[in-house]
Amino acid sequence: MTMKLVVIGNGMVGHKLLEELSALRPLGLDITVLCEEGRPAYDRVHLSEFFSGKSEYDLSLVTPGFFDQPGMHLRLATRAVRIDRAIKRVTTADGEIIPYDKLVLAMGSTPFVPSIPGNDRPGCLVYRTLDDLGALAGWGARSTHGVVVGGGLLGLECAKALRDLGLETHVVEFAPRLMAVQVDDIGGQILRRTIEALGLTVHTGKNTVEIVDGETARHRMKFADGGYLETDLIVFSAGIRPRDELARQSELGVGERGGIMVDNFCRTRDRDVYAIGECALWGGKLFGLVAPGYEMARVVASHLHALLTRKQSSGLPEFAGADMSTKLKLMGVDVASIGDAHGATPGSRSYQFSDGRRQVYKKLVVSEDGKRLLGGVLVGDAAEYGTLLQMMINGLELPEAPESLILPASGGGAAPGLAIDALPATAQICSCNNVTKGQLCEAVIAGATSIGALQAATRAGTTCGGCVPLVTQIMKAQMKRQGLVVNHSLCEHFAYSRQELYHLVRVERIRRFDDLLARHGTGLGCDICKPTVASILASCWNEFVLQQEHVSLQDSNDYFLANIQKDGTYSVVPRMPGGEVTPDGLIVVGQIAKKYGLYTKLTGGQRVDMFGARLEQLPLIWEELIAAGFESGHAYGKSLRTVKSCVGSTWCRYGVQDSVGTAIDLEHRYKGLRSPHKLKFGVSGCARECAEAQGKDVGVIATEKGWNLYVCGNGGMKPRHAELLAGDLDTATLIRYIDRFLMFYIRTADRLQRTSAWRDNLEGGMDYLRDVIVNDRLGIVAELEAEMRHVVDTYECEWKRAVSDPAVRRRFHHFVNSDAGDERVVFVPERGQIRPAAPTERRRRHERIPVVVETE
Amino acid sequence: MNDHATIIEWTSICDIDDIVPDTGVCALLDDEQVAVFRIGAGDFYAIDNVDPVSEAAVLSRGLVGSLTERIVVASPIHKQHFDLRTGECLEAPEYSVRTWQVRRQGSTLQIRRGDA
Ligand code: SRM
Ligand SMILES: Cc1cc2nc3c(=O)[nH]c(=O)nc-3n(C[C@H](O)[C@H](O)[C@H](O)COP(=O)(O)OP(=O)(O)OC[C@H]3O[C@@H](n4cnc5c(N)ncnc54)[C@H](O)[C@@H]3O)c2cc1C
Ligand code: SF4
Ligand code: FES
């Protein structure tokens, strides 16, 4: 039997259903998906990250090839306009008619726009889809002031996005406090102060009655109290309404305040029609979160599967409501609301703690007998969110004095945390992806012993990310139980991670590899630990890398300050900061290349590379380059490579800042800095981003007011967009943040870990990083800046030092007992330059067939 | 061409201080290139200089170190390890190299073919 399934809506929940079905692989299922948007499902929860550099592709939820599976038909940009239940047909806006056996409605919600006269003026927007954000970006670029109507979870997220776009942003809320649903009055006050500290202006208790033409801006919002506010754009984020119009049209049951009524199997009153996600109304409740929707999708998938395989429907999973606890995912603002946050349960008691100085407010709601946690509010510090949530969901018994859970630890003793072992195996740790503690432990036993591996194996932590700290704790506890040590040993010579070695070097002021090996290692060292330690020593003390004590530690490329090529020759890359080079500079480079017969090419990093230099030629070539004012380009080092720039405001008609000047300054500041892996920067003069700064470890993009700083991007094997760390910085602040960022990376990254991989392994991710760099959460920024100052102040060009040091120069000979060159190096001509001979060509030459090498 | 008598003779190649501790140099012996390493203050080893994997004459420029009990050099091209005592390539024994004999005469370093 074939079952024709039609799914209306390919949002987060609709797509989860398809994934669940595809995993069950039922035979005879033919699925047609109608997707109103022009693109298939994407991660709406992380929608705001569109503004910090995530592309449509990054946000996509569709694994490659998913819709190419047999029996799967996706109709993009196709809206269903009518359901004829009697004849089981769906009609699309194009008039196409699609028959179904079973129908699933997954149509989500629409943003609610209050019926204020003028709400449809140009520049009045909503915040729900990628297209909405595209429109917002467009209007944003033409505006200086923005208003968000609505101070709930979403409204605040949207306001922050506007602020990051560089707009002066106001939040207008009807209720007397922000996030009225989740927090109480005191919490709301503290939240307001935190939000205002982000540079947003908050107006509560404001009822907008009309929007008209403004005098200083596009619009004027008139309030019931007689006041007004002028702004260029307005985003309505005043709640959502379930999309139930098709259900109304086809006379399926709809709740009083909207929503398609469903039973525990998510069936509507028509047995052949289901509704899931935000459009569904269960037990009189709507669920505006993704986790309950995912749960509904799983319920419907097993129900359909059972029908197809004619299984008993008893024992099938049923939807049983969902926990609505939430955490605001705004940087620098910790707000969470758990369960019965307002203490609505009869007889419940509450405990509150507030700290006016740190702007922290916490509240617990406990049962009458004081044994169970019913809910809570956390503002300013939501570190306990995961723990408290688990205590509530699993009904764990509270400690004698429940208040100890939210009081700051005093006298050095740690606050009683959640004993991971107390959680039952069935405890759901990741609610977004329905992953239990038991499943996590099994995955660890099966070998997933890093957070990345565990996420890939179970998907836990891949949606809202709220569960990651708990997932990590469970992983570590399980590994400990199995006797697995989280092994961070760098190599057989050091039982320490790179990060630990870095600290040993700093704290014990170790300046020599031998010293470190004698104190903390064994054996002679190897090609893993020697370069790693060399790099740490250089980051800390910045001594000349070819100094006698350090030279034997250097990786082959650092050993001769040049990149070795396949035939044993080397490349020569002089620094051309920001890609700027004078005609005279170019002429000298050309003359040198010609003189030594080098192959020349422009690199992907905006400079010139000369290939085919023999060892003994390197000091001679560099002497000439240095005489012409060039410096080492560190193309060989795990250090700053290039700062790519666009031409910027000096010449470009769109440029708003001098990107070349800033790129050159940055390149000079950080040149020579040794780091765990190479570092690349980019600086663009405006949002058009010609320097591709968002593909770099450090990306700087000019705004009208200063610079936006993006970090942790890269190209290479696994391309990654950089993410916004901070916006609208003046140049001095920009440099301070980059100093801190780089030194923090150097302190804590693993060997050969680019910034993007490092960021992925940083517990707490970008928010944490921002907290450390911008808000000085760890109290170390002064130290980081001082460490960077030392490196900057002690810079010297390695090549300059090398050519003037006879001991170093002596090493640049191919033979220790002869002035001859390496006769195995053979070039052949190609396109007017040289290239290394292939092995067969070289052998021919050894049989005395002459091959021309052109050297003037 | 190579005359047997000259090969088995010891050839002086350099002063020991010409080699920075824990690094290598390359010596030319007739037509052959030999990589000579100094480990710590006074241990010397010599193997062929040509890396059989890449066919480039570069082994003297590799990083030296230990792997368990072996003393090794890592090829600078693709990082295979060669045992300095036996010439064995740890990752791919079919790419092993020859070893040479080394001795000190006062402060002078001498080498000769290992199979002599
Ligand atoms: C010369 C150049 C290619 C070219 O002709 O354009 C080049 C050449 C090499 N690249 Fe590259 N890369 C060059 C730009 C890039 C770029 C583009 C860019 O910088 O805008 C990328 C991607 C961007 C990025 O890194 O995020 C790039 C990604 C890589 C990677 C992969 C890194 C990754 O994280 O996946 C490696 C391998 C590595 O570093 O481990 C690599 C490694 C290398 C090495 C060093 C491999 C080696 O050890 O021999 C090559 C030797 C260069 C030499 O002999 O001078 N190269 N390489 C470019 C030199 C730029 C410069 O002026 O310094
Ligand atoms: C900015 C933002 C941040 C959020 N943050 C969080 C968060 O942190 N945590 C959380 O749990 N939730 C969050 N949410 C809510 C979460 O995104 C939703 O709960 C989730 O997307 C609901 O999934 P859904 O499939 O029901 O609806 P949607 O994802 O909205 O998908 C419905 C789809 O159906 C399409 N459709 C509707 N009608 C038709 C039709 N007639 N024909 C064809 N197609 C149709 C729509 O175009 C849409 O693509 C956030 C939402 C937004 C907008
Ligand atoms: S990024 Fe902007 S300023 Fe720079 S060159 Fe491109 S358009 Fe001009
Ligand atoms: S709870 Fe959202 S990702 Fe795990």
mmCIF file of C-alpha atoms in Angstrom, chain A residues 2-135:
data_model
loop_
_atom_site.group_PDB
_atom_site.id
_atom_site.type_symbol
_atom_site.label_atom_id
_atom_site.label_comp_id
_atom_site.label_asym_id
_atom_site.label_seq_id
_atom_site.Cartn_x
_atom_site.Cartn_y
_atom_site.Cartn_z
ATOM 1 C CA THR A 2 1.272 3.462 -0.782
ATOM 2 C CA MET A 3 0.360 6.284 1.491
ATOM 3 C CA LYS A 4 0.315 9.780 0.047
ATOM 4 C CA LEU A 5 1.409 12.167 2.744
ATOM 5 C CA VAL A 6 1.233 15.909 2.243
ATOM 6 C CA VAL A 7 3.016 18.185 4.690
ATOM 7 C CA ILE A 8 2.132 21.871 4.625
ATOM 8 C CA GLY A 9 5.037 23.932 5.895
ATOM 9 C CA ASN A 10 8.735 23.148 5.848
ATOM 10 C CA GLY A 11 9.703 25.043 8.968
ATOM 11 C CA MET A 12 11.676 23.666 11.878
ATOM 12 C CA VAL A 13 8.985 21.297 13.060
ATOM 13 C CA GLY A 14 7.731 20.207 9.643
ATOM 14 C CA HIS A 15 11.281 19.327 8.739
ATOM 15 C CA LYS A 16 11.851 17.435 11.969
ATOM 16 C CA LEU A 17 8.887 15.264 10.981
ATOM 17 C CA LEU A 18 10.506 14.524 7.610
ATOM 18 C CA GLU A 19 13.777 13.625 9.310
ATOM 19 C CA GLU A 20 12.051 11.312 11.751
ATOM 20 C CA LEU A 21 10.152 9.621 8.945
ATOM 21 C CA SER A 22 13.244 9.276 6.837
ATOM 22 C CA ALA A 23 15.030 7.632 9.776
ATOM 23 C CA LEU A 24 12.175 5.126 10.219
ATOM 24 C CA ARG A 25 12.295 4.358 6.480
ATOM 25 C CA PRO A 26 8.730 3.087 6.173
ATOM 26 C CA LEU A 27 7.979 1.444 2.852
ATOM 27 C CA GLY A 28 5.305 2.859 0.616
ATOM 28 C CA LEU A 29 5.341 6.413 1.856
ATOM 29 C CA ASP A 30 5.171 9.157 -0.749
ATOM 30 C CA ILE A 31 5.688 12.608 0.743
ATOM 31 C CA THR A 32 4.935 15.973 -0.830
ATOM 32 C CA VAL A 33 6.123 18.993 1.087
ATOM 33 C CA LEU A 34 4.639 22.411 0.417
ATOM 34 C CA CYS A 35 6.956 25.165 1.454
ATOM 35 C CA GLU A 36 5.762 28.713 1.203
ATOM 36 C CA GLU A 37 9.218 30.195 1.648
ATOM 37 C CA GLY A 38 11.689 30.199 -1.223
ATOM 38 C CA ARG A 39 14.141 28.008 0.661
ATOM 39 C CA PRO A 40 13.751 24.786 2.598
ATOM 40 C CA ALA A 41 13.912 24.538 6.373
ATOM 41 C CA TYR A 42 16.438 26.594 8.278
ATOM 42 C CA ASP A 43 17.257 27.205 11.882
ATOM 43 C CA ARG A 44 14.874 29.923 12.984
ATOM 44 C CA VAL A 45 16.123 29.725 16.565
ATOM 45 C CA HIS A 46 19.493 31.012 15.411
ATOM 46 C CA LEU A 47 18.019 33.422 12.909
ATOM 47 C CA SER A 48 19.648 36.449 14.519
ATOM 48 C CA GLU A 49 23.057 35.000 13.747
ATOM 49 C CA PHE A 50 22.342 36.008 10.170
ATOM 50 C CA PHE A 51 23.503 39.437 11.305
ATOM 51 C CA SER A 52 26.693 38.123 12.816
ATOM 52 C CA GLY A 53 27.721 36.479 9.583
ATOM 53 C CA LYS A 54 25.820 33.191 9.346
ATOM 54 C CA SER A 55 24.650 32.617 5.808
ATOM 55 C CA GLU A 56 21.489 30.991 4.591
ATOM 56 C CA TYR A 57 23.667 27.971 3.954
ATOM 57 C CA ASP A 58 25.012 27.925 7.522
ATOM 58 C CA LEU A 59 21.508 28.090 8.938
ATOM 59 C CA SER A 60 20.033 25.412 6.689
ATOM 60 C CA LEU A 61 18.625 22.356 8.453
ATOM 61 C CA VAL A 62 18.635 20.255 5.320
ATOM 62 C CA THR A 63 21.428 17.712 5.013
ATOM 63 C CA PRO A 64 22.802 17.456 1.466
ATOM 64 C CA GLY A 65 20.771 15.096 -0.684
ATOM 65 C CA PHE A 66 17.900 14.938 1.791
ATOM 66 C CA PHE A 67 15.236 15.929 -0.698
ATOM 67 C CA ASP A 68 16.712 13.686 -3.394
ATOM 68 C CA GLN A 69 15.537 10.613 -1.517
ATOM 69 C CA PRO A 70 12.985 8.530 -3.404
ATOM 70 C CA GLY A 71 9.392 9.300 -2.484
ATOM 71 C CA MET A 72 10.243 12.825 -1.281
ATOM 72 C CA HIS A 73 8.942 15.822 -3.239
ATOM 73 C CA LEU A 74 9.684 19.353 -2.167
ATOM 74 C CA ARG A 75 7.752 22.297 -3.623
ATOM 75 C CA LEU A 76 9.494 25.523 -2.814
ATOM 76 C CA ALA A 77 7.671 28.846 -2.944
ATOM 77 C CA THR A 78 4.378 26.983 -2.938
ATOM 78 C CA ARG A 79 1.610 28.048 -0.594
ATOM 79 C CA ALA A 80 -1.392 25.893 0.202
ATOM 80 C CA VAL A 81 -4.576 27.953 -0.006
ATOM 81 C CA ARG A 82 -7.327 25.421 0.453
ATOM 82 C CA ILE A 83 -8.064 22.039 1.931
ATOM 83 C CA ASP A 84 -11.007 19.932 0.703
ATOM 84 C CA ARG A 85 -11.289 17.326 3.375
ATOM 85 C CA ALA A 86 -14.237 15.561 1.774
ATOM 86 C CA ILE A 87 -12.244 14.698 -1.342
ATOM 87 C CA LYS A 88 -8.872 14.845 0.420
ATOM 88 C CA ARG A 89 -7.213 17.471 -1.691
ATOM 89 C CA VAL A 90 -5.007 20.448 -1.110
ATOM 90 C CA THR A 91 -5.012 23.375 -3.535
ATOM 91 C CA THR A 92 -1.968 25.578 -3.969
ATOM 92 C CA ALA A 93 -1.860 29.274 -4.780
ATOM 93 C CA ASP A 94 -0.931 28.320 -8.346
ATOM 94 C CA GLY A 95 -4.145 26.341 -8.615
ATOM 95 C CA GLU A 96 -2.429 22.980 -8.497
ATOM 96 C CA ILE A 97 -4.398 20.230 -6.802
ATOM 97 C CA ILE A 98 -2.599 17.682 -4.675
ATOM 98 C CA PRO A 99 -4.413 14.631 -3.325
ATOM 99 C CA TYR A 100 -3.487 13.171 0.075
ATOM 100 C CA ASP A 101 -4.214 10.175 2.216
ATOM 101 C CA LYS A 102 -2.799 11.853 5.292
ATOM 102 C CA LEU A 103 -2.164 15.539 5.797
ATOM 103 C CA VAL A 104 0.128 17.227 8.307
ATOM 104 C CA LEU A 105 -0.227 20.924 9.038
ATOM 105 C CA ALA A 106 3.059 22.456 10.194
ATOM 106 C CA MET A 107 2.438 26.055 9.346
ATOM 107 C CA GLY A 108 3.977 27.733 12.360
ATOM 108 C CA SER A 109 2.966 31.225 13.373
ATOM 109 C CA THR A 110 2.934 34.738 12.043
ATOM 110 C CA PRO A 111 4.205 37.707 13.975
ATOM 111 C CA PHE A 112 1.385 39.610 15.586
ATOM 112 C CA VAL A 113 1.170 43.206 14.416
ATOM 113 C CA PRO A 114 -1.049 45.307 16.694
ATOM 114 C CA SER A 115 -3.755 47.128 14.788
ATOM 115 C CA ILE A 116 -2.291 50.586 15.095
ATOM 116 C CA PRO A 117 -3.131 52.998 12.290
ATOM 117 C CA GLY A 118 0.004 53.379 10.177
ATOM 118 C CA ASN A 119 1.380 49.936 10.992
ATOM 119 C CA ASP A 120 1.727 49.147 7.286
ATOM 120 C CA ARG A 121 3.867 52.152 6.392
ATOM 121 C CA PRO A 122 7.089 51.388 4.464
ATOM 122 C CA GLY A 123 9.784 50.583 6.999
ATOM 123 C CA CYS A 124 7.374 48.817 9.369
ATOM 124 C CA LEU A 125 8.705 45.297 9.556
ATOM 125 C CA VAL A 126 8.506 41.946 11.346
ATOM 126 C CA TYR A 127 11.128 39.431 12.462
ATOM 127 C CA ARG A 128 10.356 35.835 11.605
ATOM 128 C CA THR A 129 11.915 34.667 8.336
ATOM 129 C CA LEU A 130 15.209 35.051 6.518
ATOM 130 C CA ASP A 131 13.407 37.301 4.048
ATOM 131 C CA ASP A 132 12.283 39.486 6.953
ATOM 132 C CA LEU A 133 15.873 39.807 8.084
ATOM 133 C CA GLY A 134 17.002 40.582 4.552
ATOM 134 C CA ALA A 135 14.439 43.395 4.420
#
